[in-house]
Coordinates of C-alpha atoms in Angstrom, one line a residue:
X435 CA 9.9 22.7 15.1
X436 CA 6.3 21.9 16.2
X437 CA 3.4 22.0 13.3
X438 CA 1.0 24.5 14.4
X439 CA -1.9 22.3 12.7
X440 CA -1.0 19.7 14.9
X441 CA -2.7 19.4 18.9
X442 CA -0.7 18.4 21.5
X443 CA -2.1 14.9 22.9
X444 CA -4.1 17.3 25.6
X445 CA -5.5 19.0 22.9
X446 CA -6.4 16.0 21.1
X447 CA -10.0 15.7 19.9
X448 CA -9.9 12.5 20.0
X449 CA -8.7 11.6 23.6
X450 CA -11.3 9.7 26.0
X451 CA -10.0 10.4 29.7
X452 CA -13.6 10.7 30.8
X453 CA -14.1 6.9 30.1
X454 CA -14.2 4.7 33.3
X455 CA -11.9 2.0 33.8
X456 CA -9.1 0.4 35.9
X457 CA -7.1 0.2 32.7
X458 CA -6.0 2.8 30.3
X459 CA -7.1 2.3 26.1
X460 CA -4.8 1.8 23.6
X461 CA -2.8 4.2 21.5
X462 CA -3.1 3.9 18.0
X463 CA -1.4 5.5 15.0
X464 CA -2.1 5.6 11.5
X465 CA -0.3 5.9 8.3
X466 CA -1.5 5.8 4.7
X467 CA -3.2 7.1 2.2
X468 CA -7.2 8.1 1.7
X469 CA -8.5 4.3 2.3
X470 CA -8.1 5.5 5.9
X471 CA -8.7 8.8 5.6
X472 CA -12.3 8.4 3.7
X473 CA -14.8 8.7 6.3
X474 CA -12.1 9.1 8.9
X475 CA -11.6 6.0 10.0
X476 CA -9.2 7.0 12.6
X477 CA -11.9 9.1 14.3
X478 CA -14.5 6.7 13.8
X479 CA -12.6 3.4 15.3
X480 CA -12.4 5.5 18.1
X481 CA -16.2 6.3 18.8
X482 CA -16.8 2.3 17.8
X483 CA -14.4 1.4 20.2
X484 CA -16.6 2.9 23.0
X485 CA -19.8 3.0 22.1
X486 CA -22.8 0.7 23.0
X487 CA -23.4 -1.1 26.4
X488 CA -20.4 -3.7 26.3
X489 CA -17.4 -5.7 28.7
X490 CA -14.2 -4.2 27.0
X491 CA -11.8 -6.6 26.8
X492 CA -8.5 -6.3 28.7
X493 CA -5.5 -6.9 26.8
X494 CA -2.8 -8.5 28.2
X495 CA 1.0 -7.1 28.6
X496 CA 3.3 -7.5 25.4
X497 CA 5.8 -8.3 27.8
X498 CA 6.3 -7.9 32.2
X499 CA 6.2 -4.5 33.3
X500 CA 3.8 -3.0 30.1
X501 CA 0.7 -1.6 31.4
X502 CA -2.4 -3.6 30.3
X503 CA -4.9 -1.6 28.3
X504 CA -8.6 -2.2 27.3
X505 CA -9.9 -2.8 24.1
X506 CA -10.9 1.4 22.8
X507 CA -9.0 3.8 22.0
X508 CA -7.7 6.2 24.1
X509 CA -5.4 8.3 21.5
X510 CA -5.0 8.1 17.9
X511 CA -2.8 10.1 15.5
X512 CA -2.0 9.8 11.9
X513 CA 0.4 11.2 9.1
X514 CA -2.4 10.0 5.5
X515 CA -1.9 11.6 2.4
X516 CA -3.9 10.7 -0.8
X517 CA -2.5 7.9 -3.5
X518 CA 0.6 7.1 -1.0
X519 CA 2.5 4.7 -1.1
X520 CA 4.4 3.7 2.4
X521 CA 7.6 4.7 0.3
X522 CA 6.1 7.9 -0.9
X523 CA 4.6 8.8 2.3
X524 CA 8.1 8.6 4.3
X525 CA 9.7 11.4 1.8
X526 CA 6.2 13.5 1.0
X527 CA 4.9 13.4 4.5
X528 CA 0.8 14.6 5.4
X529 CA -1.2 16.1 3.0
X530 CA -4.8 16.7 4.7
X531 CA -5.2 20.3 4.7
X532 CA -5.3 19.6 1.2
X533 CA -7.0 17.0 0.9
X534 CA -9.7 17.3 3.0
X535 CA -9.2 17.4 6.9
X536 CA -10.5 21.4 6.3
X537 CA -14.0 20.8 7.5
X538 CA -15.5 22.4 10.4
X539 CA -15.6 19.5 12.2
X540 CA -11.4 19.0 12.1
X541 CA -10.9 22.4 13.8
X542 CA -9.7 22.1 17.5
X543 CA -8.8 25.0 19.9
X544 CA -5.2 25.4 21.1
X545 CA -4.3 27.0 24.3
X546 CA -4.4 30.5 22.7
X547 CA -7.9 30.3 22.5
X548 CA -7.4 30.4 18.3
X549 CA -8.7 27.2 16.4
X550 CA -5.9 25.2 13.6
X551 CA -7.4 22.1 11.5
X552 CA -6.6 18.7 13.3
X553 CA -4.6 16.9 10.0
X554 CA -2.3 14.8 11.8
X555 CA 1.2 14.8 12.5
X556 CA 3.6 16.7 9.0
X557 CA 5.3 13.2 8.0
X558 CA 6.0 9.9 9.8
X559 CA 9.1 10.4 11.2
X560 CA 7.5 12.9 13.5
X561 CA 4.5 10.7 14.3
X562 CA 6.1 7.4 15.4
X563 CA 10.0 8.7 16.9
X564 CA 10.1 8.7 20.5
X565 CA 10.8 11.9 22.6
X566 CA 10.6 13.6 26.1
X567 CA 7.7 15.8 24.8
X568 CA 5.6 12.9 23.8
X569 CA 3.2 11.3 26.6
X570 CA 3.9 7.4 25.7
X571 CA 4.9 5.3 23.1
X572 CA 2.2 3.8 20.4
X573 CA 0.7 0.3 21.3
X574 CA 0.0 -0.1 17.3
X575 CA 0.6 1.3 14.2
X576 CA -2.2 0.8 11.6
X577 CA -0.2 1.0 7.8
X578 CA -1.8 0.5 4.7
X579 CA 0.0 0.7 1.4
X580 CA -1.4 1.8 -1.9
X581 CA -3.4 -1.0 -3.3
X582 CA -1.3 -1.8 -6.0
X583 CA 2.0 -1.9 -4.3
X584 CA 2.2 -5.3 -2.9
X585 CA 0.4 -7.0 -5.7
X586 CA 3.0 -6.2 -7.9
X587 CA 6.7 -7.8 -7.2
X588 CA 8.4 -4.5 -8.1
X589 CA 6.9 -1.9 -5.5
X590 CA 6.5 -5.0 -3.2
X591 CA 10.2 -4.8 -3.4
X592 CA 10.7 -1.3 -2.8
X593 CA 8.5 -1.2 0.3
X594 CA 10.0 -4.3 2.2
X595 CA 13.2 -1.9 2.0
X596 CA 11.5 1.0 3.1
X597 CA 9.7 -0.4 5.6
X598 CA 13.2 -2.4 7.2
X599 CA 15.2 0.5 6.6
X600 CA 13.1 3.5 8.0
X601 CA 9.9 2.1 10.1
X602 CA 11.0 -1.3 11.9
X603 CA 13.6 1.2 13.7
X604 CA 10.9 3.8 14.7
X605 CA 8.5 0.0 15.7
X606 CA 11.4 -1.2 17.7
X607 CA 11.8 2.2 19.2
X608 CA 8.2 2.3 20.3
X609 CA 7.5 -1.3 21.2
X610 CA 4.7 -0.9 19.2
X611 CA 3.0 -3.7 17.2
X612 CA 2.6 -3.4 13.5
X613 CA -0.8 -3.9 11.6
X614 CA -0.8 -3.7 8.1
X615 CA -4.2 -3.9 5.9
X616 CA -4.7 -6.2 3.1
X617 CA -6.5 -2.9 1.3
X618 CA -9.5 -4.4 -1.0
X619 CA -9.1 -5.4 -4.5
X620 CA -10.9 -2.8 -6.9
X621 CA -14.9 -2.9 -7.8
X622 CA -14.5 -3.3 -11.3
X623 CA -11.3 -5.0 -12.8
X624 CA -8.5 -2.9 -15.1
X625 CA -9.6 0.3 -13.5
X626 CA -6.6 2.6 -12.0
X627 CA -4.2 1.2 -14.5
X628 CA -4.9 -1.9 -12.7
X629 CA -5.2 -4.4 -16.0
X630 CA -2.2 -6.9 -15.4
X631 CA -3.6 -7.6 -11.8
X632 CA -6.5 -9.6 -13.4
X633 CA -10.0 -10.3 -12.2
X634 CA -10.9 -8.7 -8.7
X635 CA -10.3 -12.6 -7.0
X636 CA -7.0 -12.0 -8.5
X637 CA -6.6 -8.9 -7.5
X638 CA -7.8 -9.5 -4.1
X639 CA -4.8 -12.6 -3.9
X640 CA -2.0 -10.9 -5.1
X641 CA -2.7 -7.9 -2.3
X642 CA -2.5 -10.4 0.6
X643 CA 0.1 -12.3 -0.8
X644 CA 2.0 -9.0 -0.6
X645 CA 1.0 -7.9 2.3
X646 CA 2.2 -11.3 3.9
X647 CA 5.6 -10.5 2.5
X648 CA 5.9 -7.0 4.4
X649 CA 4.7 -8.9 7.6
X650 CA 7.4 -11.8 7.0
X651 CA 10.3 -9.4 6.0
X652 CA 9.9 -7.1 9.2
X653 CA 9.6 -10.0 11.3
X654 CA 12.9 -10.8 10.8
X655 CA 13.9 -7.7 12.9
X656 CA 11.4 -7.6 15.5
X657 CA 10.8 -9.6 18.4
X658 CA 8.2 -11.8 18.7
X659 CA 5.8 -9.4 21.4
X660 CA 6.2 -7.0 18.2
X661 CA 5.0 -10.0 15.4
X662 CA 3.3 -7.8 12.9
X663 CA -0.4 -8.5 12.0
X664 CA -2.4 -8.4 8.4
X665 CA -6.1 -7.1 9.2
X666 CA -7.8 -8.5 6.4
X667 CA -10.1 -6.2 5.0
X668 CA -10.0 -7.4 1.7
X669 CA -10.9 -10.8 2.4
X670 CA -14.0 -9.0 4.7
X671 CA -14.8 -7.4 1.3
X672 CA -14.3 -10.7 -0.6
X673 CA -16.6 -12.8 1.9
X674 CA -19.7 -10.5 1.5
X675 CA -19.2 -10.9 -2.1
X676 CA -19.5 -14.5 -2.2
X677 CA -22.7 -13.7 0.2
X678 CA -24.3 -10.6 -0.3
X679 CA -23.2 -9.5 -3.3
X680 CA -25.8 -6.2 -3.7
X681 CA -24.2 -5.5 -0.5
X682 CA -20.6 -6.1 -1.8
X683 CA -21.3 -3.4 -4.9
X684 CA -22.2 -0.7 -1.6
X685 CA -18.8 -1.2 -0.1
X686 CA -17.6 1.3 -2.6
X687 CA -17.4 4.9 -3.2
X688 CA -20.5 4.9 -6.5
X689 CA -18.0 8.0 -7.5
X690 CA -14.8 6.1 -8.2
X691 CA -15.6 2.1 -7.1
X692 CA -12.2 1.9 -5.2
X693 CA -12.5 4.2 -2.1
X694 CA -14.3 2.9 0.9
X695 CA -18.1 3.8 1.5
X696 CA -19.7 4.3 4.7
X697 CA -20.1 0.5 4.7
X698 CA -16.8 0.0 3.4
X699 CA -15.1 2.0 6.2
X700 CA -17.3 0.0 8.9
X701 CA -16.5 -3.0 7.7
X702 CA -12.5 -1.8 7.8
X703 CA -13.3 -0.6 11.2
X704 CA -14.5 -3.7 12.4
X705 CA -11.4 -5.9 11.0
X706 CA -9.1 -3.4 12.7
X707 CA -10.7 -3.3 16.0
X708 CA -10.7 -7.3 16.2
X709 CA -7.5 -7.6 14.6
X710 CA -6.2 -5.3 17.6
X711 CA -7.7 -6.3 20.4
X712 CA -9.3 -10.2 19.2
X713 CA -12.3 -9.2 19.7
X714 CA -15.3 -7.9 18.2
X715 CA -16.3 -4.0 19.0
X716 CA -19.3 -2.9 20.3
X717 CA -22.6 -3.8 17.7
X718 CA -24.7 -0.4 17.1
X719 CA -28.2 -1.6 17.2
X720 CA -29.8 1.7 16.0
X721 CA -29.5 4.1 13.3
X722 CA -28.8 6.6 15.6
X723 CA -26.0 4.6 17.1
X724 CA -24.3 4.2 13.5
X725 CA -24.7 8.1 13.0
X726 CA -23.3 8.5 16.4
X727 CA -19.9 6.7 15.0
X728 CA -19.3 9.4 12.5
X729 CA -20.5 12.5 14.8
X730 CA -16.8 14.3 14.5
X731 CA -15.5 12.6 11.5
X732 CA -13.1 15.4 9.3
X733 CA -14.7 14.2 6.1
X734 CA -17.0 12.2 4.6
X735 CA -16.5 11.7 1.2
X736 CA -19.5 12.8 -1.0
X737 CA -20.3 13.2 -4.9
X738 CA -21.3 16.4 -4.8
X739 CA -21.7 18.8 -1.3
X740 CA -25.1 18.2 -0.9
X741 CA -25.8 14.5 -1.6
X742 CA -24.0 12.7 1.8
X743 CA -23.3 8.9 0.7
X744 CA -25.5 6.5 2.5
X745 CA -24.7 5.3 6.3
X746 CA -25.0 1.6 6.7
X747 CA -28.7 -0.1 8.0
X748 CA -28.6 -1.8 10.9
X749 CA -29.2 -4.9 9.4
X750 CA -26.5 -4.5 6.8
X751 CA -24.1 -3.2 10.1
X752 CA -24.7 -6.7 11.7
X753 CA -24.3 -8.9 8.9
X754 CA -20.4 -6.5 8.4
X755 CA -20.4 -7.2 11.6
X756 CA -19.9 -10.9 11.7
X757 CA -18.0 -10.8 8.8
X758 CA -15.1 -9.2 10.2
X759 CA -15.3 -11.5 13.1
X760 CA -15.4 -14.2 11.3
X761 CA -12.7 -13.4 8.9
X762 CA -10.7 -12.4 11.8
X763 CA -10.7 -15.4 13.5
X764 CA -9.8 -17.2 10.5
X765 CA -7.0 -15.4 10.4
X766 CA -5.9 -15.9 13.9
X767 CA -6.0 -19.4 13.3
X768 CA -3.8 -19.4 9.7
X769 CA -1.2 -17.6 12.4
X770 CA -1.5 -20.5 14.9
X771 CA -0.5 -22.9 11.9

């Protein structure tokens, strides 16, 4: 049974025929929890993906008779519901007409001429299985787990089998390459319940050492055009720390000093896009430009309804910028070792 809440790839808000090029964009979809769905971060990475004056990057075939794609993207889709887990977003499924894809700016019209909110696809299963109905396959699938999970050996547990036993076969079935974010350590240490996991460096350590283990366990039943990639958002975060640290404090929500910020879900864009496509996205050079990037975005998380949280300066945009370059590359290169 279709969701009536959920456009048809036509219907789409988010799809980007109109761009020129030889080449199609990728198609990217999402699953988590409100770390991606703060600020929209689907929506957004697709507006960074094109915007600006730039040489997209073609990417090469996974393997001989894939069609190359360049480096936006050209569909997105997502099943997010607030404090999931992987494991309890497989059995609870979507959750953003309820928690905030309800805006005016999530409403899209179906061929009826009536309007239904754009939350998503109604669980996971539904967004990543492969049918006739369905255009193509995904090129990635962007997973983050709750922030807790893989620091602790427990839940870390629980999600490898979740993730072997009910998303490698949906991966598989898609060709689609995983990308799992290391999610940033907390603000302010023993927050959330969050005590045992120590100081935010140790926090921070215990996420990617996690996250590495979900990469490692479902490598073992993909093939190697499928390797699965960590985009390393909390090391971004951890690197403008050891820099900027004023800068650092404004990655986070001011309400709960977990969530993402505006700057927080740049800097997260940025990681993502290079850690897709190896290279950087398009650098908006005026406040305008950054504005532009959140045009359409379903929600952006505010205190109250009438205070909007503060976009990212330019200057602070370029400096999050080369971060997530940097950190990136660094990462690239661990891989290569």
């Amino acid at each position: 049974m279709s969701n009536p809440s959920h456009p048809t790839p036509a219907q789409n808000v988010n799809e980007e025929n109109s761009r020129p090029s030889k080449r199609r964009g990728a198609r990217v979809a999402f699953v988590g929890n409100s770390i991606l769905y703060f600020n929209d971060t689907p929506r957004f990475l697709v507006r960074l993906g094109k915007g600006g004056d730039h040489t997209t990057v073609t990417v090469q075939p996974r393997e001989r008779g894939d069609t190359p794609y360049d480096s936006y993207i050209e569909h997105q889709d997502s099943c997010l519901c607030g404090g999931a887990s992987l494991e309890s977003l497989w059995s609870k499924g979507n959750r953003m007409l309820q928690h905030g894809f309800s805006t005016d700016s999530a409403k899209i019209a179906t061929s009826d001429g009536t309007e239904v909110y754009d939350v998503g696809s109604p669980n996971v299963n539904d967004l990543l299985e492969c049918n006739p109905k369905k255009d193509a396959s995904w090129d990635f699938v962007v997973m983050n787990d709750h922030t807790q999970g893989p620091a602790r050996p427990e839940s870390r547990k629980a999600t490898e089998t979740i993730l072997l036993e009910r998303y490698v076969p949906l991966l598989l079935a898609n060709r689609a390459i995983p990308i799992v974010i290391e999610t940033a350590a907390y603000r302010i240490p023993g927050i959330n319940n969050s005590e045992d996991l120590g100081s935010t460096r140790d926090f921070q350590s215990k996420v990617k050492d996690g996250v590495r283990s979900y990469l490692e366990a479902m490598q073992t039943k993909l093939p190697e055009y499928q390797t699965p990639r960590m985009a390393p958002v909390g090391f971004a975060y951890l690197t403008v720390h050891d820099n900027r640290r004023e800068l650092w404090e404004k990655l986070f929500d001011e309400w709960d000093d977990f969530h993402p910020s505006p700057s927080g879900s740049f800097l997260q864009g940025c990681v993502l896009h290079n850690t897709m496509f190896g290279s950087p996205p398009p650098l908006p050079r005026t406040d305008d430009e950054i504005a532009n990037l959140w045009m359409n975005a379903r929600m952006m998380h505010s205190r109250t309804e009438n205070k909007a949280m503060p976009l990212p300066s330019v200057d602070d945009a370029a400096f999050l910028w080369d971060v997530a370059k940097m950190v990136c590359e660094e990462e690239a290169k661990q891989l290569l070792k």
